[in-house]
Amino acid sequence: MTDNASSSGSHFIQAIIEADLKAHKNDGRVATRFPPEPNGYLHIGHAKSICLNFGMAETYHGTCNLRFDDTNPTKEDVEYVDAIMEDVHWLGFDWDTRLYYASDYFERLYEFAVELIRAGKAYVDDLSADEIRNHRGTLTEPGKDSPWRNRTIEENLDLFQRMRAGEFDDGTHVLRAKIDMAHPNLIMRDPTLYRIRKTRHHRTGDVWCIYPMYDFTHCLSDSLEGITHSLCTLEFENNRPLYDWVLDNVTAPCHPQQIEFARLNLNYTVLSKRKLIQLVAEGHVSGWDDPRMPTICGLRRRGFTPESIRNFCDRIGLAKRDSVVDMALLEYSIREDLNLRAPRVMGVLKPLKVVIENYPEDQTEELEAINNPEDPGAGVRQLPFSRELYIERDDFMENPPKKFFRLAPGREVRLRYAYFITCREAIKDPDSGEVVELRCTYDPATRGGDAPDGRKVKATLHWVSAPHAVDAEVRLYDRLFNKANPDEKAEGKTYKDFLNPKALEILTGCKLEPCLAGVGPGYFCQFERMGYFCVDAKDSKPGGLVFNRTVTLRDAWAKLQKKGA
Ligand code: ATP
Ligand code: MG
């Protein structure tokens, strides 16, 4: 039964499900759901919930529904609905025919509310939202009953029907559960079940002007769909008694079990839709799919693969206690995946011209290069070599410090798959003093990158033949925030004060290997020594290639932290 259980071993939710299966609870069925509210795009935290819900269904041969929890018409939009479906599919999960909307249950939910009223367990309250809050009491003090709490059933039925008919304005009436204003759990102090919102809904239009609250909707939607295990994040732990109360007090078809798990928190980013919406709306990023964003569409555009995200979710495991996961783990997951799959090519991001003085002007030769050392099946390709090349500007120093082993005047290095070259002279711009060209010589005996006399060099550089190079723009990304916990309270500051100004660096005039001339969206590769890259799906055009750096080859932040920077 658990043949394809997660690689990180069995977790507490699996233990619960397995015990239920053993006891033949729910007729041996496992039914889960992923219930996003369509008020924003999905982020990596949602991926954890998606992998869990769809994963449990897969592992135990059950089903997982996709249900839009669309009960708040003021914040929701079809744009989000479409994006959420695309993202779940992209992650590799499918709800088959099980696509549901809480708004499809509005009529049924209304009937359940009427059932509560008839049983004397719900009442219409005329207090304002502020008054209700003031009546609620505190953790140490009981709340106060509303003066409207003891209306007759007939009066409540009449008022609730008139709320639905649109007779009252927003905020003038609510329907509340009649539980206990002195309950130790504040959530149980006569929670609001319905409110008036004269707002058009993206699916039901103007049919409804009263909308059910989350706590009333969620448990009943679960029940109507025959969900067995309703998995949610820890902040709903206090809501569980209400989840159970509602189901126990109406004739619900079944009583799913709510189980809470710790949400994903990730450092150097924020995972709250409210904040992500702000970043988009205020233009701190270019959109929901900005590659700096922790959204699924942002990660996709950045070059993350669905496999890497699923592996990440598997690796972080599932706990009952909140913790913060290191961004380095997400980066590790994509590196690990791309290491196996990404073809290696050479791309010079900050080019410096090199002229090989002893190489014939009109000559070009083809040198063989390995496409992926991790994948022998990926084969080899031919690289053109000529008298004029580009190397990385950072690979040359005129006055190198002790530990700099790359190119410098008089020094010999290897050009990957090509020859040993020696720097003879650095040509400078007479005005700025900047090095603009290197004059070098090559040793024809070192073709392929080895010296027959056994002499060694200390560095191997990547390069691109100048006349053959393909031009591109390359966008280097880094972490969105430069503080591990941007949400941490800091005097007079908000998370937005910790946005990392270096999270995006745009390089133009980059020089790439000619084999990249025809690539388009969907293409990804490793630029040797520079990281993993992908073609930007939005801005790249034929003749105007744009690459995004997905991730560097090594964890540069770990090094910085060691240095104490
Ligand atoms: P946010 O806090 O970003 O606004 P939300 O909880 O309001 O998220 P929903 O659309 O209601 O967003 O979430 C859908 C499902 O995803 C819920 O079951 C929720 O518990 C889960 N979820 C949301 N954020 C995380 C997270 N960081 N880690 C794990 N699961 C999450
Ligand atoms: Mg929510």
mmCIF file with all atom_site columns, N, CA and C and ligand atoms in Angstrom, residues 33-50 53 69 84 214 218 231-236 261-265 271-274 276, ligand 1:
data_model
loop_
_atom_site.group_PDB
_atom_site.id
_atom_site.type_symbol
_atom_site.label_atom_id
_atom_site.label_alt_id
_atom_site.label_comp_id
_atom_site.label_asym_id
_atom_site.label_entity_id
_atom_site.label_seq_id
_atom_site.pdbx_PDB_ins_code
_atom_site.Cartn_x
_atom_site.Cartn_y
_atom_site.Cartn_z
_atom_site.occupancy
_atom_site.B_iso_or_equiv
_atom_site.pdbx_formal_charge
_atom_site.auth_seq_id
_atom_site.auth_comp_id
_atom_site.auth_asym_id
_atom_site.auth_atom_id
_atom_site.pdbx_PDB_model_num
ATOM   1   N N   . ARG A 1 33  ? -7.980  17.147 -0.641  1.00 0.00 ? 33  ARG A N   1
ATOM   2   C CA  . ARG A 1 33  ? -8.280  18.259 -1.556  1.00 0.00 ? 33  ARG A CA  1
ATOM   3   C C   . ARG A 1 33  ? -7.223  19.329 -1.379  1.00 0.00 ? 33  ARG A C   1
ATOM   4   N N   . PHE A 1 34  ? -6.986  20.085 -2.447  1.00 0.00 ? 34  PHE A N   1
ATOM   5   C CA  . PHE A 1 34  ? -6.165  21.292 -2.327  1.00 0.00 ? 34  PHE A CA  1
ATOM   6   C C   . PHE A 1 34  ? -7.123  22.458 -2.521  1.00 0.00 ? 34  PHE A C   1
ATOM   7   N N   . PRO A 1 35  ? -7.265  23.318 -1.488  1.00 0.00 ? 35  PRO A N   1
ATOM   8   C CA  . PRO A 1 35  ? -8.320  24.332 -1.512  1.00 0.00 ? 35  PRO A CA  1
ATOM   9   C C   . PRO A 1 35  ? -7.836  25.785 -1.579  1.00 0.00 ? 35  PRO A C   1
ATOM   10  N N   . PRO A 1 36  ? -7.224  26.211 -2.694  1.00 0.00 ? 36  PRO A N   1
ATOM   11  C CA  . PRO A 1 36  ? -6.726  27.590 -2.731  1.00 0.00 ? 36  PRO A CA  1
ATOM   12  C C   . PRO A 1 36  ? -7.854  28.619 -2.814  1.00 0.00 ? 36  PRO A C   1
ATOM   13  N N   . GLU A 1 37  ? -7.591  29.764 -2.232  1.00 0.00 ? 37  GLU A N   1
ATOM   14  C CA  . GLU A 1 37  ? -8.482  30.895 -2.440  1.00 0.00 ? 37  GLU A CA  1
ATOM   15  C C   . GLU A 1 37  ? -7.948  31.646 -3.652  1.00 0.00 ? 37  GLU A C   1
ATOM   16  N N   . PRO A 1 38  ? -8.767  31.876 -4.672  1.00 0.00 ? 38  PRO A N   1
ATOM   17  C CA  . PRO A 1 38  ? -8.233  32.524 -5.888  1.00 0.00 ? 38  PRO A CA  1
ATOM   18  C C   . PRO A 1 38  ? -8.068  34.025 -5.713  1.00 0.00 ? 38  PRO A C   1
ATOM   19  N N   . ASN A 1 39  ? -7.213  34.402 -4.768  1.00 0.00 ? 39  ASN A N   1
ATOM   20  C CA  . ASN A 1 39  ? -6.972  35.823 -4.511  1.00 0.00 ? 39  ASN A CA  1
ATOM   21  C C   . ASN A 1 39  ? -5.500  36.164 -4.701  1.00 0.00 ? 39  ASN A C   1
ATOM   22  N N   . GLY A 1 40  ? -4.797  35.337 -5.457  1.00 0.00 ? 40  GLY A N   1
ATOM   23  C CA  . GLY A 1 40  ? -3.389  35.594 -5.731  1.00 0.00 ? 40  GLY A CA  1
ATOM   24  C C   . GLY A 1 40  ? -2.817  34.378 -6.427  1.00 0.00 ? 40  GLY A C   1
ATOM   25  N N   . TYR A 1 41  ? -1.543  34.474 -6.783  1.00 0.00 ? 41  TYR A N   1
ATOM   26  C CA  . TYR A 1 41  ? -0.881  33.345 -7.439  1.00 0.00 ? 41  TYR A CA  1
ATOM   27  C C   . TYR A 1 41  ? -0.315  32.394 -6.381  1.00 0.00 ? 41  TYR A C   1
ATOM   28  N N   . LEU A 1 42  ? -0.117  31.168 -6.773  1.00 0.00 ? 42  LEU A N   1
ATOM   29  C CA  . LEU A 1 42  ? 0.434   30.192 -5.837  1.00 0.00 ? 42  LEU A CA  1
ATOM   30  C C   . LEU A 1 42  ? 1.918   30.437 -5.619  1.00 0.00 ? 42  LEU A C   1
ATOM   31  N N   . HIS A 1 43  ? 2.366   30.154 -4.400  1.00 0.00 ? 43  HIS A N   1
ATOM   32  C CA  . HIS A 1 43  ? 3.795   30.276 -4.101  1.00 0.00 ? 43  HIS A CA  1
ATOM   33  C C   . HIS A 1 43  ? 4.350   28.923 -3.644  1.00 0.00 ? 43  HIS A C   1
ATOM   34  N N   . ILE A 1 44  ? 5.625   28.910 -3.335  1.00 0.00 ? 44  ILE A N   1
ATOM   35  C CA  . ILE A 1 44  ? 6.299   27.654 -3.005  1.00 0.00 ? 44  ILE A CA  1
ATOM   36  C C   . ILE A 1 44  ? 5.689   26.997 -1.751  1.00 0.00 ? 44  ILE A C   1
ATOM   37  N N   . GLY A 1 45  ? 5.098   27.806 -0.864  1.00 0.00 ? 45  GLY A N   1
ATOM   38  C CA  . GLY A 1 45  ? 4.404   27.241 0.292   1.00 0.00 ? 45  GLY A CA  1
ATOM   39  C C   . GLY A 1 45  ? 3.204   26.412 -0.148  1.00 0.00 ? 45  GLY A C   1
ATOM   40  N N   . HIS A 1 46  ? 2.479   26.934 -1.133  1.00 0.00 ? 46  HIS A N   1
ATOM   41  C CA  . HIS A 1 46  ? 1.349   26.165 -1.662  1.00 0.00 ? 46  HIS A CA  1
ATOM   42  C C   . HIS A 1 46  ? 1.833   24.856 -2.293  1.00 0.00 ? 46  HIS A C   1
ATOM   43  N N   . ALA A 1 47  ? 3.016   24.899 -2.881  1.00 0.00 ? 47  ALA A N   1
ATOM   44  C CA  . ALA A 1 47  ? 3.548   23.674 -3.500  1.00 0.00 ? 47  ALA A CA  1
ATOM   45  C C   . ALA A 1 47  ? 3.668   22.569 -2.454  1.00 0.00 ? 47  ALA A C   1
ATOM   46  N N   . LYS A 1 48  ? 4.050   22.970 -1.236  1.00 0.00 ? 48  LYS A N   1
ATOM   47  C CA  . LYS A 1 48  ? 4.142   21.967 -0.163  1.00 0.00 ? 48  LYS A CA  1
ATOM   48  C C   . LYS A 1 48  ? 2.783   21.313 0.068   1.00 0.00 ? 48  LYS A C   1
ATOM   49  N N   . SER A 1 49  ? 1.746   22.135 0.118   1.00 0.00 ? 49  SER A N   1
ATOM   50  C CA  . SER A 1 49  ? 0.395   21.623 0.349   1.00 0.00 ? 49  SER A CA  1
ATOM   51  C C   . SER A 1 49  ? -0.095  20.786 -0.842  1.00 0.00 ? 49  SER A C   1
ATOM   52  N N   . ILE A 1 50  ? 0.237   21.233 -2.049  1.00 0.00 ? 50  ILE A N   1
ATOM   53  C CA  . ILE A 1 50  ? -0.151  20.489 -3.263  1.00 0.00 ? 50  ILE A CA  1
ATOM   54  C C   . ILE A 1 50  ? 0.522   19.118 -3.273  1.00 0.00 ? 50  ILE A C   1
ATOM   55  N N   . ASN A 1 53  ? -1.135  16.935 -0.505  1.00 0.00 ? 53  ASN A N   1
ATOM   56  C CA  . ASN A 1 53  ? -2.496  16.461 -0.767  1.00 0.00 ? 53  ASN A CA  1
ATOM   57  C C   . ASN A 1 53  ? -2.565  15.515 -1.962  1.00 0.00 ? 53  ASN A C   1
ATOM   58  N N   . ASP A 1 69  ? -11.663 27.940 -3.097  1.00 0.00 ? 69  ASP A N   1
ATOM   59  C CA  . ASP A 1 69  ? -12.351 28.398 -1.909  1.00 0.00 ? 69  ASP A CA  1
ATOM   60  C C   . ASP A 1 69  ? -12.729 29.861 -2.178  1.00 0.00 ? 69  ASP A C   1
ATOM   61  N N   . ILE A 1 84  ? -3.794  29.351 -11.152 1.00 0.00 ? 84  ILE A N   1
ATOM   62  C CA  . ILE A 1 84  ? -3.649  28.268 -10.162 1.00 0.00 ? 84  ILE A CA  1
ATOM   63  C C   . ILE A 1 84  ? -3.745  26.910 -10.858 1.00 0.00 ? 84  ILE A C   1
ATOM   64  N N   . TYR A 1 214 ? -15.243 31.521 5.859   1.00 0.00 ? 214 TYR A N   1
ATOM   65  C CA  . TYR A 1 214 ? -14.354 30.371 5.671   1.00 0.00 ? 214 TYR A CA  1
ATOM   66  C C   . TYR A 1 214 ? -14.715 29.194 6.580   1.00 0.00 ? 214 TYR A C   1
ATOM   67  N N   . HIS A 1 218 ? -15.687 25.820 4.690   1.00 0.00 ? 218 HIS A N   1
ATOM   68  C CA  . HIS A 1 218 ? -14.645 24.842 4.422   1.00 0.00 ? 218 HIS A CA  1
ATOM   69  C C   . HIS A 1 218 ? -15.032 23.428 4.859   1.00 0.00 ? 218 HIS A C   1
ATOM   70  N N   . LEU A 1 231 ? -6.365  18.304 5.184   1.00 0.00 ? 231 LEU A N   1
ATOM   71  C CA  . LEU A 1 231 ? -5.036  18.709 5.650   1.00 0.00 ? 231 LEU A CA  1
ATOM   72  C C   . LEU A 1 231 ? -4.880  20.229 5.513   1.00 0.00 ? 231 LEU A C   1
ATOM   73  N N   . CYS A 1 232 ? -4.511  20.869 6.604   1.00 0.00 ? 232 CYS A N   1
ATOM   74  C CA  . CYS A 1 232 ? -4.366  22.321 6.553   1.00 0.00 ? 232 CYS A CA  1
ATOM   75  C C   . CYS A 1 232 ? -3.197  22.743 7.436   1.00 0.00 ? 232 CYS A C   1
ATOM   76  N N   . THR A 1 233 ? -2.874  24.029 7.370   1.00 0.00 ? 233 THR A N   1
ATOM   77  C CA  . THR A 1 233 ? -1.709  24.507 8.107   1.00 0.00 ? 233 THR A CA  1
ATOM   78  C C   . THR A 1 233 ? -2.068  24.828 9.563   1.00 0.00 ? 233 THR A C   1
ATOM   79  N N   . LEU A 1 234 ? -1.020  24.887 10.380  1.00 0.00 ? 234 LEU A N   1
ATOM   80  C CA  . LEU A 1 234 ? -1.174  24.958 11.841  1.00 0.00 ? 234 LEU A CA  1
ATOM   81  C C   . LEU A 1 234 ? -2.047  26.101 12.342  1.00 0.00 ? 234 LEU A C   1
ATOM   82  N N   . GLU A 1 235 ? -2.076  27.208 11.587  1.00 0.00 ? 235 GLU A N   1
ATOM   83  C CA  . GLU A 1 235 ? -2.833  28.346 12.107  1.00 0.00 ? 235 GLU A CA  1
ATOM   84  C C   . GLU A 1 235 ? -4.333  28.042 12.207  1.00 0.00 ? 235 GLU A C   1
ATOM   85  N N   . PHE A 1 236 ? -4.747  26.904 11.636  1.00 0.00 ? 236 PHE A N   1
ATOM   86  C CA  . PHE A 1 236 ? -6.158  26.529 11.735  1.00 0.00 ? 236 PHE A CA  1
ATOM   87  C C   . PHE A 1 236 ? -6.445  25.577 12.902  1.00 0.00 ? 236 PHE A C   1
ATOM   88  N N   . PHE A 1 261 ? -0.658  20.705 9.767   1.00 0.00 ? 261 PHE A N   1
ATOM   89  C CA  . PHE A 1 261 ? 0.792   20.523 9.634   1.00 0.00 ? 261 PHE A CA  1
ATOM   90  C C   . PHE A 1 261 ? 1.446   21.903 9.549   1.00 0.00 ? 261 PHE A C   1
ATOM   91  N N   . ALA A 1 262 ? 2.753   21.939 9.762   1.00 0.00 ? 262 ALA A N   1
ATOM   92  C CA  . ALA A 1 262 ? 3.467   23.223 9.767   1.00 0.00 ? 262 ALA A CA  1
ATOM   93  C C   . ALA A 1 262 ? 3.597   23.759 8.348   1.00 0.00 ? 262 ALA A C   1
ATOM   94  N N   . ARG A 1 263 ? 3.292   25.040 8.181   1.00 0.00 ? 263 ARG A N   1
ATOM   95  C CA  . ARG A 1 263 ? 3.425   25.656 6.871   1.00 0.00 ? 263 ARG A CA  1
ATOM   96  C C   . ARG A 1 263 ? 4.896   25.793 6.516   1.00 0.00 ? 263 ARG A C   1
ATOM   97  N N   . LEU A 1 264 ? 5.171   25.949 5.251   1.00 0.00 ? 264 LEU A N   1
ATOM   98  C CA  . LEU A 1 264 ? 6.543   26.200 4.824   1.00 0.00 ? 264 LEU A CA  1
ATOM   99  C C   . LEU A 1 264 ? 6.885   27.663 5.028   1.00 0.00 ? 264 LEU A C   1
ATOM   100 N N   . ASN A 1 265 ? 7.964   27.912 5.737   1.00 0.00 ? 265 ASN A N   1
ATOM   101 C CA  . ASN A 1 265 ? 8.562   29.243 5.794   1.00 0.00 ? 265 ASN A CA  1
ATOM   102 C C   . ASN A 1 265 ? 9.941   29.124 5.174   1.00 0.00 ? 265 ASN A C   1
ATOM   103 N N   . LEU A 1 271 ? 6.333   34.599 2.130   1.00 0.00 ? 271 LEU A N   1
ATOM   104 C CA  . LEU A 1 271 ? 5.337   33.679 1.585   1.00 0.00 ? 271 LEU A CA  1
ATOM   105 C C   . LEU A 1 271 ? 3.966   34.052 2.128   1.00 0.00 ? 271 LEU A C   1
ATOM   106 N N   . SER A 1 272 ? 3.558   35.235 1.827   1.00 0.00 ? 272 SER A N   1
ATOM   107 C CA  . SER A 1 272 ? 2.208   35.638 2.202   1.00 0.00 ? 272 SER A CA  1
ATOM   108 C C   . SER A 1 272 ? 1.642   36.333 0.980   1.00 0.00 ? 272 SER A C   1
ATOM   109 N N   . LYS A 1 273 ? 0.461   35.893 0.591   1.00 0.00 ? 273 LYS A N   1
ATOM   110 C CA  . LYS A 1 273 ? -0.113  36.470 -0.626  1.00 0.00 ? 273 LYS A CA  1
ATOM   111 C C   . LYS A 1 273 ? -0.282  37.978 -0.502  1.00 0.00 ? 273 LYS A C   1
ATOM   112 N N   . ARG A 1 274 ? -0.667  38.404 0.698   1.00 0.00 ? 274 ARG A N   1
ATOM   113 C CA  . ARG A 1 274 ? -0.888  39.826 0.903   1.00 0.00 ? 274 ARG A CA  1
ATOM   114 C C   . ARG A 1 274 ? 0.389   40.625 0.561   1.00 0.00 ? 274 ARG A C   1
ATOM   115 N N   . LEU A 1 276 ? 2.997   39.510 -1.246  1.00 0.00 ? 276 LEU A N   1
ATOM   116 C CA  . LEU A 1 276 ? 3.378   39.312 -2.649  1.00 0.00 ? 276 LEU A CA  1
ATOM   117 C C   . LEU A 1 276 ? 2.544   40.228 -3.547  1.00 0.00 ? 276 LEU A C   1
HETATM 118 P P1  . ATP B 2 .   ? -1.192  33.034 2.278   1.00 0.00 ? 1   ATP B P1  1
HETATM 119 O O1  . ATP B 2 .   ? -0.831  32.898 3.723   1.00 0.00 ? 1   ATP B O1  1
HETATM 120 O O2  . ATP B 2 .   ? -0.027  33.085 1.371   1.00 0.00 ? 1   ATP B O2  1
HETATM 121 O O3  . ATP B 2 .   ? -2.161  34.126 2.005   1.00 0.00 ? 1   ATP B O3  1
HETATM 122 P P2  . ATP B 2 .   ? -3.360  31.205 2.285   1.00 0.00 ? 1   ATP B P2  1
HETATM 123 O O4  . ATP B 2 .   ? -3.330  30.176 3.322   1.00 0.00 ? 1   ATP B O4  1
HETATM 124 O O5  . ATP B 2 .   ? -4.270  32.327 2.539   1.00 0.00 ? 1   ATP B O5  1
HETATM 125 O O6  . ATP B 2 .   ? -1.902  31.655 1.936   1.00 0.00 ? 1   ATP B O6  1
HETATM 126 P P3  . ATP B 2 .   ? -4.854  29.649 0.448   1.00 0.00 ? 1   ATP B P3  1
HETATM 127 O O7  . ATP B 2 .   ? -5.123  29.906 -0.975  1.00 0.00 ? 1   ATP B O7  1
HETATM 128 O O8  . ATP B 2 .   ? -5.971  29.683 1.406   1.00 0.00 ? 1   ATP B O8  1
HETATM 129 O O9  . ATP B 2 .   ? -3.720  30.655 0.864   1.00 0.00 ? 1   ATP B O9  1
HETATM 130 O O10 . ATP B 2 .   ? -4.050  28.280 0.592   1.00 0.00 ? 1   ATP B O10 1
HETATM 131 C C1  . ATP B 2 .   ? -4.426  27.096 -0.011  1.00 0.00 ? 1   ATP B C1  1
HETATM 132 C C2  . ATP B 2 .   ? -3.827  25.953 0.760   1.00 0.00 ? 1   ATP B C2  1
HETATM 133 O O11 . ATP B 2 .   ? -2.410  26.069 0.780   1.00 0.00 ? 1   ATP B O11 1
HETATM 134 C C3  . ATP B 2 .   ? -4.299  25.965 2.195   1.00 0.00 ? 1   ATP B C3  1
HETATM 135 O O12 . ATP B 2 .   ? -4.648  24.649 2.557   1.00 0.00 ? 1   ATP B O12 1
HETATM 136 C C4  . ATP B 2 .   ? -3.115  26.462 2.967   1.00 0.00 ? 1   ATP B C4  1
HETATM 137 O O13 . ATP B 2 .   ? -3.093  25.917 4.252   1.00 0.00 ? 1   ATP B O13 1
HETATM 138 C C5  . ATP B 2 .   ? -1.943  25.983 2.109   1.00 0.00 ? 1   ATP B C5  1
HETATM 139 N N1  . ATP B 2 .   ? -0.792  26.852 2.301   1.00 0.00 ? 1   ATP B N1  1
HETATM 140 C C6  . ATP B 2 .   ? -0.741  28.190 2.160   1.00 0.00 ? 1   ATP B C6  1
HETATM 141 N N2  . ATP B 2 .   ? 0.482   28.664 2.470   1.00 0.00 ? 1   ATP B N2  1
HETATM 142 C C7  . ATP B 2 .   ? 1.234   27.591 2.816   1.00 0.00 ? 1   ATP B C7  1
HETATM 143 C C8  . ATP B 2 .   ? 2.583   27.415 3.251   1.00 0.00 ? 1   ATP B C8  1
HETATM 144 N N3  . ATP B 2 .   ? 3.420   28.444 3.393   1.00 0.00 ? 1   ATP B N3  1
HETATM 145 N N4  . ATP B 2 .   ? 3.009   26.159 3.510   1.00 0.00 ? 1   ATP B N4  1
HETATM 146 C C9  . ATP B 2 .   ? 2.180   25.110 3.369   1.00 0.00 ? 1   ATP B C9  1
HETATM 147 N N5  . ATP B 2 .   ? 0.909   25.205 2.974   1.00 0.00 ? 1   ATP B N5  1
HETATM 148 C C10 . ATP B 2 .   ? 0.424   26.424 2.702   1.00 0.00 ? 1   ATP B C10 1
#
